[in-house]
Coordinates of C-alpha atoms in Angstrom, one line a residue:
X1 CA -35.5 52.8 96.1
X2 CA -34.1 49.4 94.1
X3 CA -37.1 47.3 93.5
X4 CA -36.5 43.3 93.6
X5 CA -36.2 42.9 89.7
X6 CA -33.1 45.2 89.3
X7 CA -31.5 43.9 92.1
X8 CA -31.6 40.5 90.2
X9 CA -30.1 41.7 86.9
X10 CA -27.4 43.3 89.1
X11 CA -26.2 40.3 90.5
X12 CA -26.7 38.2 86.7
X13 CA -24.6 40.8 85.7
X14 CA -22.3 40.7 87.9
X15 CA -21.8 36.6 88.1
X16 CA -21.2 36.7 83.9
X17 CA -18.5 39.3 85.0
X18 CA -16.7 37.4 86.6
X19 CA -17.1 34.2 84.4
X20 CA -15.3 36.3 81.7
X21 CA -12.5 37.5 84.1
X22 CA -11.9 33.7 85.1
X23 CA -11.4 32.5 81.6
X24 CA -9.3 35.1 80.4
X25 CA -7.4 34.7 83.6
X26 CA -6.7 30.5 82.9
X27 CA -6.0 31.6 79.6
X28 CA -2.9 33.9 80.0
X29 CA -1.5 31.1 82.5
X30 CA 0.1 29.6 79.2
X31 CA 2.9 31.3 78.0
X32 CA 2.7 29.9 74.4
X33 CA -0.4 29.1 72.1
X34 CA -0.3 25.4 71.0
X35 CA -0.7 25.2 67.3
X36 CA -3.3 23.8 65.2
X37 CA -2.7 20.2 64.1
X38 CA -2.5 19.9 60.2
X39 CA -3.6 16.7 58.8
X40 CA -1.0 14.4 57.7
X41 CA -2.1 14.1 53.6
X42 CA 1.5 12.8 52.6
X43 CA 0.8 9.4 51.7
X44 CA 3.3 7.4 49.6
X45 CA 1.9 4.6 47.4
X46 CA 3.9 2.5 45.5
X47 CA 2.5 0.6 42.5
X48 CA 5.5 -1.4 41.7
X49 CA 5.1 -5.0 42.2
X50 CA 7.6 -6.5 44.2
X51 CA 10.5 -8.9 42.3
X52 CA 13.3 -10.6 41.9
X53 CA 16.2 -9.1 40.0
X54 CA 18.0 -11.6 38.2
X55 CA 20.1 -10.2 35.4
X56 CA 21.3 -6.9 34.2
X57 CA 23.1 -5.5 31.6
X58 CA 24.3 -2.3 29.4
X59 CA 22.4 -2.3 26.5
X60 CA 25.5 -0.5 24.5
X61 CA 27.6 -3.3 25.0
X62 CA 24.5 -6.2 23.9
X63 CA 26.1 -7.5 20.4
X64 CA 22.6 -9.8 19.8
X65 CA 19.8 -11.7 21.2
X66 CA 19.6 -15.3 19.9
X67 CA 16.6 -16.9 20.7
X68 CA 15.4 -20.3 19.6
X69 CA 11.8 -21.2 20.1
X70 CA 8.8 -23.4 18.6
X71 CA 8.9 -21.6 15.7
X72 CA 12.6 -21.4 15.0
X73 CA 15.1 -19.6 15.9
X74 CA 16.6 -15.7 15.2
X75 CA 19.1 -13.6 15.9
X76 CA 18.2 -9.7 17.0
X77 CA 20.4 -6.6 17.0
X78 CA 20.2 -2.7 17.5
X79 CA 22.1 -0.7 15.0
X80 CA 23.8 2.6 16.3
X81 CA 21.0 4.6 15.1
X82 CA 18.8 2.7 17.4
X83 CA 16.8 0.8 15.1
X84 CA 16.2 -2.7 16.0
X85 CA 16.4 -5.4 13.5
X86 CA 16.5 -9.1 13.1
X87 CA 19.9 -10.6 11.2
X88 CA 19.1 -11.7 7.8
X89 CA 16.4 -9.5 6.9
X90 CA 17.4 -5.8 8.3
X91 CA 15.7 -4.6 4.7
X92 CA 12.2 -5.5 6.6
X93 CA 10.9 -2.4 8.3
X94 CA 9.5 -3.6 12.3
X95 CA 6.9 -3.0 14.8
X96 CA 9.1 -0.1 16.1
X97 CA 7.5 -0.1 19.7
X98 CA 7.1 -4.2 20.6
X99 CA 10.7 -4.5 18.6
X100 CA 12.2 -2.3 20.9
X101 CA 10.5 -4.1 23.7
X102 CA 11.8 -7.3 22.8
X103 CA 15.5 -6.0 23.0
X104 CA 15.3 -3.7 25.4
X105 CA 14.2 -6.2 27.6
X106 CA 17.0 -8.5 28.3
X107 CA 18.4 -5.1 30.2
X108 CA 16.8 -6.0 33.6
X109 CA 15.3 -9.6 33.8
X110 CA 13.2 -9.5 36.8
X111 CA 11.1 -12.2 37.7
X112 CA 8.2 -12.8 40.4
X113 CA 9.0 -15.0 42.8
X114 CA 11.5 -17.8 43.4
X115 CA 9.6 -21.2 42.9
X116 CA 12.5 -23.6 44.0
X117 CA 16.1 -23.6 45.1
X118 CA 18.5 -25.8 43.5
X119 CA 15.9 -27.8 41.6
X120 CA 17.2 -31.6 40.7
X121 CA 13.9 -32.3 38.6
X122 CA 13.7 -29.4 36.5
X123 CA 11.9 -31.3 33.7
X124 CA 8.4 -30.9 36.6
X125 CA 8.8 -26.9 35.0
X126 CA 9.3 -28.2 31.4
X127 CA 13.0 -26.8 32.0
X128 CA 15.1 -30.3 31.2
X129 CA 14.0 -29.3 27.6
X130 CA 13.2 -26.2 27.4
X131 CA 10.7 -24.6 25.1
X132 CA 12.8 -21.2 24.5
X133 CA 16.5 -20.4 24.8
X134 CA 17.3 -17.4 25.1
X135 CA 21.0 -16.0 24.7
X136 CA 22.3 -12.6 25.7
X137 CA 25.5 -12.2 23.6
X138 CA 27.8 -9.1 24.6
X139 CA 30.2 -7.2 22.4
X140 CA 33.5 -8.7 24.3
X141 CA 32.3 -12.3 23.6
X142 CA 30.3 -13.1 26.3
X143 CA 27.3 -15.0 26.6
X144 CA 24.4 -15.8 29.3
X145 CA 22.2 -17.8 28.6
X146 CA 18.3 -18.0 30.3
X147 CA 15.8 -20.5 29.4
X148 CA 12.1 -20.5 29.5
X149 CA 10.0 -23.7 30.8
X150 CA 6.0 -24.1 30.5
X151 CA 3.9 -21.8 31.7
X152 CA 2.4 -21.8 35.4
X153 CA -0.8 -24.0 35.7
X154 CA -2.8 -20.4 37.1
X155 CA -1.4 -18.6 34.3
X156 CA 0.8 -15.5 34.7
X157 CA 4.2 -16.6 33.6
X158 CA 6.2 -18.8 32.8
X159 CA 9.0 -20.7 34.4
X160 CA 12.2 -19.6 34.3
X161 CA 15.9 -20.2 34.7
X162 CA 19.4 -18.6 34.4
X163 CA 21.3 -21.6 33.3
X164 CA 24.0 -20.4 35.6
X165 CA 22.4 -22.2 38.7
X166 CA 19.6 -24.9 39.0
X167 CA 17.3 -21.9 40.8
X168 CA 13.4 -22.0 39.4
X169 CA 11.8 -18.9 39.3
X170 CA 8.3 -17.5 37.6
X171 CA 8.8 -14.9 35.1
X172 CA 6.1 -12.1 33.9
X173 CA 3.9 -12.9 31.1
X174 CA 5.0 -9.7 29.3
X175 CA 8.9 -10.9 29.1
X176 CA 8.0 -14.5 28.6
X177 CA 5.4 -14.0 25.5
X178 CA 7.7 -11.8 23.5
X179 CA 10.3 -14.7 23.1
X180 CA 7.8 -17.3 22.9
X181 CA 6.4 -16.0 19.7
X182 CA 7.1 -16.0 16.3
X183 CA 9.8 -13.3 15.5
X184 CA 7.7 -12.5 12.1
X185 CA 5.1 -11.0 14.6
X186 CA 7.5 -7.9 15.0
X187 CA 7.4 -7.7 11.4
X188 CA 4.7 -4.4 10.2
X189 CA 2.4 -5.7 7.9
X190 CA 2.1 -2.5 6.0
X191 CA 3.2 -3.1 1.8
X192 CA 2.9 -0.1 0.4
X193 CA 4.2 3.3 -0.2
X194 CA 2.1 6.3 0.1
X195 CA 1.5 7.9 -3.6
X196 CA -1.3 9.4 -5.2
X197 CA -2.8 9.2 -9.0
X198 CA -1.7 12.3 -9.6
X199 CA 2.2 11.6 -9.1
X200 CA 1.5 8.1 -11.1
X201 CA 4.7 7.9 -14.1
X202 CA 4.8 3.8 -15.0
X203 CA 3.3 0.7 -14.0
X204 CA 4.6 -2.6 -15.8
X205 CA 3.1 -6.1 -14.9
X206 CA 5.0 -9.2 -16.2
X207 CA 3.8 -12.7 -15.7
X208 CA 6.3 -15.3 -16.0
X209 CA 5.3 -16.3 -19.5
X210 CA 3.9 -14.5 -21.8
X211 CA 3.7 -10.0 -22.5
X212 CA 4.6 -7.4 -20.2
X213 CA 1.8 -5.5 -20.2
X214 CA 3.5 -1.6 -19.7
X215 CA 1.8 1.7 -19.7
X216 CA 2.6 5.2 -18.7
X217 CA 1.0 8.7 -18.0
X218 CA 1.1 11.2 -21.1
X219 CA 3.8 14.0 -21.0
X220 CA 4.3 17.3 -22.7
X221 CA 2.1 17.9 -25.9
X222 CA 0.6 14.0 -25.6
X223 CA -1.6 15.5 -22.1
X224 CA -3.4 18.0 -24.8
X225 CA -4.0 15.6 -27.8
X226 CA -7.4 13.9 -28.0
X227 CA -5.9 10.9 -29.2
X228 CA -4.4 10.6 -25.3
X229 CA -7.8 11.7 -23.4
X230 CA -7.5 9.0 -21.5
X231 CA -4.6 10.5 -19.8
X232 CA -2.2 7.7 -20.4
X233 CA -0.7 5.5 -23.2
X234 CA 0.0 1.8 -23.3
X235 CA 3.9 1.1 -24.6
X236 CA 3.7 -3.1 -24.3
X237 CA 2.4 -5.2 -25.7
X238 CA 1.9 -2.7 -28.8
X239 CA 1.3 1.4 -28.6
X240 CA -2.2 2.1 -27.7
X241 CA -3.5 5.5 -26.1
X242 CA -4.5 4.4 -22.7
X243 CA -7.1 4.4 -20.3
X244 CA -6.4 5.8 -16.6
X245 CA -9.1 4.1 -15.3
X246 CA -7.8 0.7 -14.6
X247 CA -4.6 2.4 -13.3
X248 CA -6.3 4.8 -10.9
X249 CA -7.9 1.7 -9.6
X250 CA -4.8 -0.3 -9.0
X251 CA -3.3 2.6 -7.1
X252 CA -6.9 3.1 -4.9
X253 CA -5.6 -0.5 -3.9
X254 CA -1.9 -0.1 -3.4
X255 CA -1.5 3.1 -1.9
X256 CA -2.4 2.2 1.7
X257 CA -2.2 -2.0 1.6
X258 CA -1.6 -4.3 4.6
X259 CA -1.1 -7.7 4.6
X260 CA -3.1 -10.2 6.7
X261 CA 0.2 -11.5 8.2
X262 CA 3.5 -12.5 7.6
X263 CA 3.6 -16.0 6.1
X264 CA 7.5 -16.7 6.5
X265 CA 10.6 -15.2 6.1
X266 CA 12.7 -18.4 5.2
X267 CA 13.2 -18.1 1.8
X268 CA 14.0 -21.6 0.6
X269 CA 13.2 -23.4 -2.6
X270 CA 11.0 -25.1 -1.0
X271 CA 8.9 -22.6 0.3
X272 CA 9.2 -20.4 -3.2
X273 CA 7.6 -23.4 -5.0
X274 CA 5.1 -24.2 -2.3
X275 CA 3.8 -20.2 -1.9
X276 CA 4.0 -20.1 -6.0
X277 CA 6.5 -18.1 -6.8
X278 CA 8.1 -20.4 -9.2
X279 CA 5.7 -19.2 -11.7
X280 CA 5.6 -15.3 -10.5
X281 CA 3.8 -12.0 -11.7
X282 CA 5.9 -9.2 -11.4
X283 CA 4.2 -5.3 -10.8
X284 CA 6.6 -2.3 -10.3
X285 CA 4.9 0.8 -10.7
X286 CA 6.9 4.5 -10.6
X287 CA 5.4 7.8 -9.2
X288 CA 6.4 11.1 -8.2
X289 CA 5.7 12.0 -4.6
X290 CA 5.9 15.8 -2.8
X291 CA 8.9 16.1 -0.6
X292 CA 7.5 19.8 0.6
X293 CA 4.6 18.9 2.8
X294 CA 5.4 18.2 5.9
X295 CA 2.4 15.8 6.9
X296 CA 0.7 13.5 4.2
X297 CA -2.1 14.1 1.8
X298 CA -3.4 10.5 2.1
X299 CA -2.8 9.6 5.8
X300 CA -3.0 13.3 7.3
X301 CA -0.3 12.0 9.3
X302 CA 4.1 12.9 9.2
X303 CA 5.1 12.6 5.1
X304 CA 7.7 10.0 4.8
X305 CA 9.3 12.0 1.9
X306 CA 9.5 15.3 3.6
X307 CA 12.8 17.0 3.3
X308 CA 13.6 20.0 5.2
X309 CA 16.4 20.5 3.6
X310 CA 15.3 20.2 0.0
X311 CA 14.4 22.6 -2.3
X312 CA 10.2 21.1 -2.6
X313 CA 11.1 19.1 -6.0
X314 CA 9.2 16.0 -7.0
X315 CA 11.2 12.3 -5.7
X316 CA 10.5 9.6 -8.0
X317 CA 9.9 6.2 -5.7
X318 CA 9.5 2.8 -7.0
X319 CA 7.2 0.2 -5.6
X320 CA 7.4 -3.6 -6.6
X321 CA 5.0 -6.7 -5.8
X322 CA 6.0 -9.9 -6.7
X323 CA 2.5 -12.4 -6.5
X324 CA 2.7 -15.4 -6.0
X325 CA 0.2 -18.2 -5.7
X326 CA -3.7 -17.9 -4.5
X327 CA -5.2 -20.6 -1.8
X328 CA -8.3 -19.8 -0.3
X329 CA -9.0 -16.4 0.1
X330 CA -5.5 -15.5 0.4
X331 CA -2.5 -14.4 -2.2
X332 CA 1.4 -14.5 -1.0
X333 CA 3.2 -11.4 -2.2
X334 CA 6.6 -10.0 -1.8
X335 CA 7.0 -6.7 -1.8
X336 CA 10.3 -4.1 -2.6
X337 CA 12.8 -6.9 -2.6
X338 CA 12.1 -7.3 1.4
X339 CA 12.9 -11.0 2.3
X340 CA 9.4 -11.8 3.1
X341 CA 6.4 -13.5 2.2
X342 CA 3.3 -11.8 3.2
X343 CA -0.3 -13.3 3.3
X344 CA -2.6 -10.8 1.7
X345 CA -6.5 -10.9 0.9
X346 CA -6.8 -12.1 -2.6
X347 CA -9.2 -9.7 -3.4
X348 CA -6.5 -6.6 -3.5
X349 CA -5.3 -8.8 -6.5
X350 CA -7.5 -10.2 -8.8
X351 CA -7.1 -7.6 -11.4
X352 CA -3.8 -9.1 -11.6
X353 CA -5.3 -12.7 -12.6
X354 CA -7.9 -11.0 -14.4
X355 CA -5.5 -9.0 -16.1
X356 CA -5.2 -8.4 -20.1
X357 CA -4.0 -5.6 -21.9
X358 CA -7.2 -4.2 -23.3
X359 CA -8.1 -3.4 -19.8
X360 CA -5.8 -0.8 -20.1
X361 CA -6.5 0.3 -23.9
X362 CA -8.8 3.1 -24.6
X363 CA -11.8 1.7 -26.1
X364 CA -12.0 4.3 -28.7
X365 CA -9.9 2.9 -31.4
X366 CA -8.7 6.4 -33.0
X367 CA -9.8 9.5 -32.6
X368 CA -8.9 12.8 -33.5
X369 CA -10.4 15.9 -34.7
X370 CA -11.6 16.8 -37.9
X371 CA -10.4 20.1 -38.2
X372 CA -6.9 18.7 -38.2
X373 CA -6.6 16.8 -41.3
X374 CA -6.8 17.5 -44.9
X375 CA -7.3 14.5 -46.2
X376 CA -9.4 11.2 -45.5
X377 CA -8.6 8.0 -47.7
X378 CA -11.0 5.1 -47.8
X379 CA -10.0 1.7 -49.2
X380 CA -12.4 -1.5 -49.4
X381 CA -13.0 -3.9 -52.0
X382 CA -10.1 -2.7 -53.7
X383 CA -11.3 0.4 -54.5
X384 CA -10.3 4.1 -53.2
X385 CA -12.1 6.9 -51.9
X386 CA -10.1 10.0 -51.4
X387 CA -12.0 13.0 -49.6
X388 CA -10.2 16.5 -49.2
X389 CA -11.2 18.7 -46.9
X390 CA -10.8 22.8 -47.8
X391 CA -10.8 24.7 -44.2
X392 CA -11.8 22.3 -41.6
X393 CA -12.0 24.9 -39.0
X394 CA -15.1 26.9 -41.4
X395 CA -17.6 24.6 -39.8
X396 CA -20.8 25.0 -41.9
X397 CA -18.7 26.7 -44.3
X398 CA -16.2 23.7 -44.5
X399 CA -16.1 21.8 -48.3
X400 CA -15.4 18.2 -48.6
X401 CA -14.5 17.1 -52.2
X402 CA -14.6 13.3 -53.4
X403 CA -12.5 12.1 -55.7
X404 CA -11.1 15.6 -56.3
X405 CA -14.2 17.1 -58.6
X406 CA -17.4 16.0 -56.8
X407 CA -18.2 18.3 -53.8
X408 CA -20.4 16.1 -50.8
X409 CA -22.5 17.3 -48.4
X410 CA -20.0 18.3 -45.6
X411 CA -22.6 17.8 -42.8
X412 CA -23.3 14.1 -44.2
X413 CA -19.2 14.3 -44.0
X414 CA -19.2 15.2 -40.7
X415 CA -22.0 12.2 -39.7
X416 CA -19.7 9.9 -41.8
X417 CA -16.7 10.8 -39.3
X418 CA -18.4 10.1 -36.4
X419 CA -18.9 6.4 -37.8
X420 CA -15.1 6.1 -38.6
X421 CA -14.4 7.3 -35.1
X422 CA -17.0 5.6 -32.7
X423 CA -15.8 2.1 -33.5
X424 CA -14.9 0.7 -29.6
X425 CA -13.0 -2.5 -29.0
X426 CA -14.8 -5.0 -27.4
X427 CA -11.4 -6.5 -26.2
X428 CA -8.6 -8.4 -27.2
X429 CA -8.6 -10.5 -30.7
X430 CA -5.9 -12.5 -32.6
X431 CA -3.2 -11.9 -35.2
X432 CA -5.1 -12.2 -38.7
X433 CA -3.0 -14.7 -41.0
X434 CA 0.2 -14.1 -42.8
X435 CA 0.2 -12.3 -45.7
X436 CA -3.7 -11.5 -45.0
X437 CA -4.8 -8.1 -46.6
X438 CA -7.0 -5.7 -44.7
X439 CA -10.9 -5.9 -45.7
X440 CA -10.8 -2.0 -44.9
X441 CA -8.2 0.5 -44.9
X442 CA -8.8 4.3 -43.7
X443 CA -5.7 6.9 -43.9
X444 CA -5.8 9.8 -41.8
X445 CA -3.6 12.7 -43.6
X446 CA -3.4 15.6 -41.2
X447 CA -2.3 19.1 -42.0
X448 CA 0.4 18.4 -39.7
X449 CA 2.3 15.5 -38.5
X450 CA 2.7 12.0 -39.7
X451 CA -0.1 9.6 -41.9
X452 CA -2.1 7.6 -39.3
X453 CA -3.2 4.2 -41.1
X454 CA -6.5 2.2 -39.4
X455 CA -6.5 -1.4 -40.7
X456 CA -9.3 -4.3 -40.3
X457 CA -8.9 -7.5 -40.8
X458 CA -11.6 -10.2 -40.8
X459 CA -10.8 -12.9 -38.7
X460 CA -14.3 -14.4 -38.1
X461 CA -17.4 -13.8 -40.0
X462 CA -18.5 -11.6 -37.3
X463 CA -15.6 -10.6 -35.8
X464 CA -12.6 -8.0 -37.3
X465 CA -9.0 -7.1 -35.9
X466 CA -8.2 -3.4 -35.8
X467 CA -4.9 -2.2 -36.3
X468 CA -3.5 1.2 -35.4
X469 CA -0.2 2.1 -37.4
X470 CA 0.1 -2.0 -37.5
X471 CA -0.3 -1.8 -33.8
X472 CA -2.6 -3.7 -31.8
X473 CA -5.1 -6.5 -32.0
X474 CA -8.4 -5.6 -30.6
X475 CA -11.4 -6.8 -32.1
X476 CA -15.1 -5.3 -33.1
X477 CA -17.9 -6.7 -34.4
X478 CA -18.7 -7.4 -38.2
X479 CA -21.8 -4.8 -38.0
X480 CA -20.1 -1.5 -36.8
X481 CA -17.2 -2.1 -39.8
X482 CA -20.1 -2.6 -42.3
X483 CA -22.0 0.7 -41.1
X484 CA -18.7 2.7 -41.8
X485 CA -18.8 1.2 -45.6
X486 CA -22.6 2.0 -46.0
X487 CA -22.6 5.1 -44.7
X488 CA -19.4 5.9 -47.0
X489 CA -21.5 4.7 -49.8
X490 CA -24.7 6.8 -48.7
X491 CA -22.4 9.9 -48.7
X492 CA -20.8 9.6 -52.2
X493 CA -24.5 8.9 -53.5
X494 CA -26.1 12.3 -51.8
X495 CA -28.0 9.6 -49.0
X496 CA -28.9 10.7 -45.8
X497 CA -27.0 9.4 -42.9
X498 CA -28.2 8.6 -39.9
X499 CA -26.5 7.9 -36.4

């Protein structure tokens, strides 16, 4: 017998049944699926302002750009290797980015928006007398010419006109600014070719009056004599051995230097008095640079010298400053014969107008080892004190005659030395008188090589010249000159020497 509660879930069951049947029934009336919708994500956006064409052209066939301004006016060209340069001064190395800009930008003058048609008052856009002129000049001869008013009261242009028509339009900033200023703004500011120390051959400074001052690294057997240590030599004004010092210090500066900004490139006689270089200094220095590397020891970045093709030796490069005058904080300089003057920090050249020769001098008159000579000859007072040395490489065992019979102490000898040779200049002196004799003369006789003569010369009562070979005109004070004669004295009367 069915009881009450199944005969309930029978007929759930059965209701649920036929539900199911129903739907898959409506279903299979379609004969087709529709499909699912796909979102639409193809959106275009386009960036671009909106403008007005007003001028195109072929760049290939664009002899120059002449473009007169507020500051003067210029011609600009492109040169079939591509590199942009203004006429006149296509020595002077550009921007290579905003000087492409500025010429490639005369290819498709487009402007913002029309102001006014057929203007009959075009001085109300500062067009009547235009502040820039602009003239595109093709290879076949001709010419268009665009002008460039003031710029719009809300900023963001300028006027503009082709002088074709009276038609007013507002131009971008970016076209309008790179005519309006100063065509030495493409100029780089970089003076200076990358070199290091260690490639460092000459450097020569003349003033306009007076000595060249010239000095030079040591070569061949020079870099291994002591008389050199200081790694170079000064040629000019007289033969000194040199120190490297100074130099290195120069180059710290040179190597990498930029000028505050171009001062002008009108090179008038005007402007070469009025910047100084009437009365110029005159720096050229020579060095060797690696043409193997591809990138740059100093910059890390591409080495200018690098030549794939070569076979890694040494090119030797020359860099020349020509300084002019100082106003301010600021020194004009011309650099590699470029037709420019640049405004440069004064401070990158004060050793220039601080500049003397004895900078560059070693400041250890003469040296050289003991166990190269044979002989040392002492004259003062008109007297002569001749010292041989037997075996200067025995050390202890070393014998130092005087006067050719009376043997000296040879360590005493050796403290004697060291006064001959730590006399230091303590700069530059004057040529001692005409005809003057030397209050002290000491020969050097080495077992090989040439005599080397050290004169002084009292010039002062405290004061002495020192001359090398007759070279030179430094000056040291009265008291280390008198310690070489007393110790002399001391060591040919068996005294103790101290130092």
């Amino acid at each position: 017998m069915m009881t009450k509660k199944k005969i309930i879930l029978i007929l759930v069951s059965l209701l649920l049944l036929g539900g199911v049947i129903a739907g898959v029934m409506w279903i299979s009336g379609f004969e087709v699926l529709p499909d699912e919708e796909i979102p639409d994500s193809h959106i275009t956006i386009d960036y671009q302002r909106e403008t007005l064409q007003i001028y195109t052209c072929s760049l290939d066939n664009v002899d120059y750009i002449s473009v007169s301004n507020k500051t003067g006016e210029y011609k600009v060209s492109r040169n079939e290797e591509g590199t942009v340069y203004f006429h006149g001064h296509a020595e002077v190395p550009l921007l290579p980015y905003s000087s492409a800009g500025l010429f490639e930008s005369v290819a498709n003058i487009r402007c913002e928006a029309l102001i006014e048609t057929d203007c009959t008052e075009l001085y109300k856009y500062g067009l009547e007398e235009p502040s820039v002129v602009i003239t595109v000049k093709m290879k076949d001869g001709k010419e268009n010419v665009f002008h460039l008013g003031d710029a719009a009261p809300q900023g963001g242009g300028y006027y503009f006109r082709d002088t074709t028509n009276n038609d007013v339009y507002l131009s971008g900033t970016y076209f309008s600014e790179r005519f309006v200023k100063n065509h030495t703004q493409y100029y780089q500011t970089t003076i200076s070719k990358e070199f290091e120390y260690t490639g460092f051959q000459t450097l020569s400074i003349q003033p306009h009056e007076g000595e060249e001052i010239y000095v030079r690294t040591t070569t061949g057997d020079e870099a291994t004599d002591i008389r050199f240590m200081g790694g170079t030599i000064v040629e000019k004004p007289f033969f000194s051995a040199g120190d490297s010092t100074p130099v290195q210090g120069i180059i710290e500066v040179l190597a990498q230097l930029k000028a505050e900004y171009v001062e002008t490139d009108i090179l008038s006689a005007e402007n070469l008095t009025k910047y100084g270089f009437d009365t110029p200094t005159t720096v050229t220095i020579t060095a060797l640079v690696d043409t193997s590397s591809i990138l740059s020891n100093i910059t890390g970045l591409e080495n200018p010298y690098y030549d794939p093709n070569g076979n890694g030796e040494q090119k030797l490069i020359t860099i020349k400053y020509v300084i002019g005058g100082t106003v301010d904080n600021i020194t004009y300089v011309m650099f590699d014969d470029q037709s420019v003057i640049y405004a440069v920090n004064k401070a990158n050249f004060e050793w220039v107008v601080n500049n003397t020769v004895d900078i560059y001098c070693q400041r250890m008159i003469y040296i050289r080892y003991l166990k190269e000579l044979k002989n040392v000859i002492v004259e003062v007072d008109g007297e002569r004190h001749h010292f041989a040395i037997t075996d200067p490489e025995a050390g202890d065992d070393m014998e130092v005659m005087y006067n050719t019979y009376t043997k000296v102490d040879q360590a005493q000898f050796r403290n004697f030395y060291t006064s001959i040779i730590g006399v230091t200049h303590d700069g530059l002196g004057y040529e001692p008188e005409e005809g003057s004799e030397p209050y002290l003369k000491i020969t050097y006789i080495p077992i090989e090589g040439e005599n080397i003569i050290l004169e002084f010369y009292q010039i002062e009562p405290r004061k002495y010249v020192l001359k090398v070979d007759g070279e030179g005109r430094f000056f040291a004070y009265s008291s280390k000159i008198d310690k070489i004669v007393k110790d002399m004295h001391k060591l040919i009367n068996g005294e103790e020497i101290m130092n």
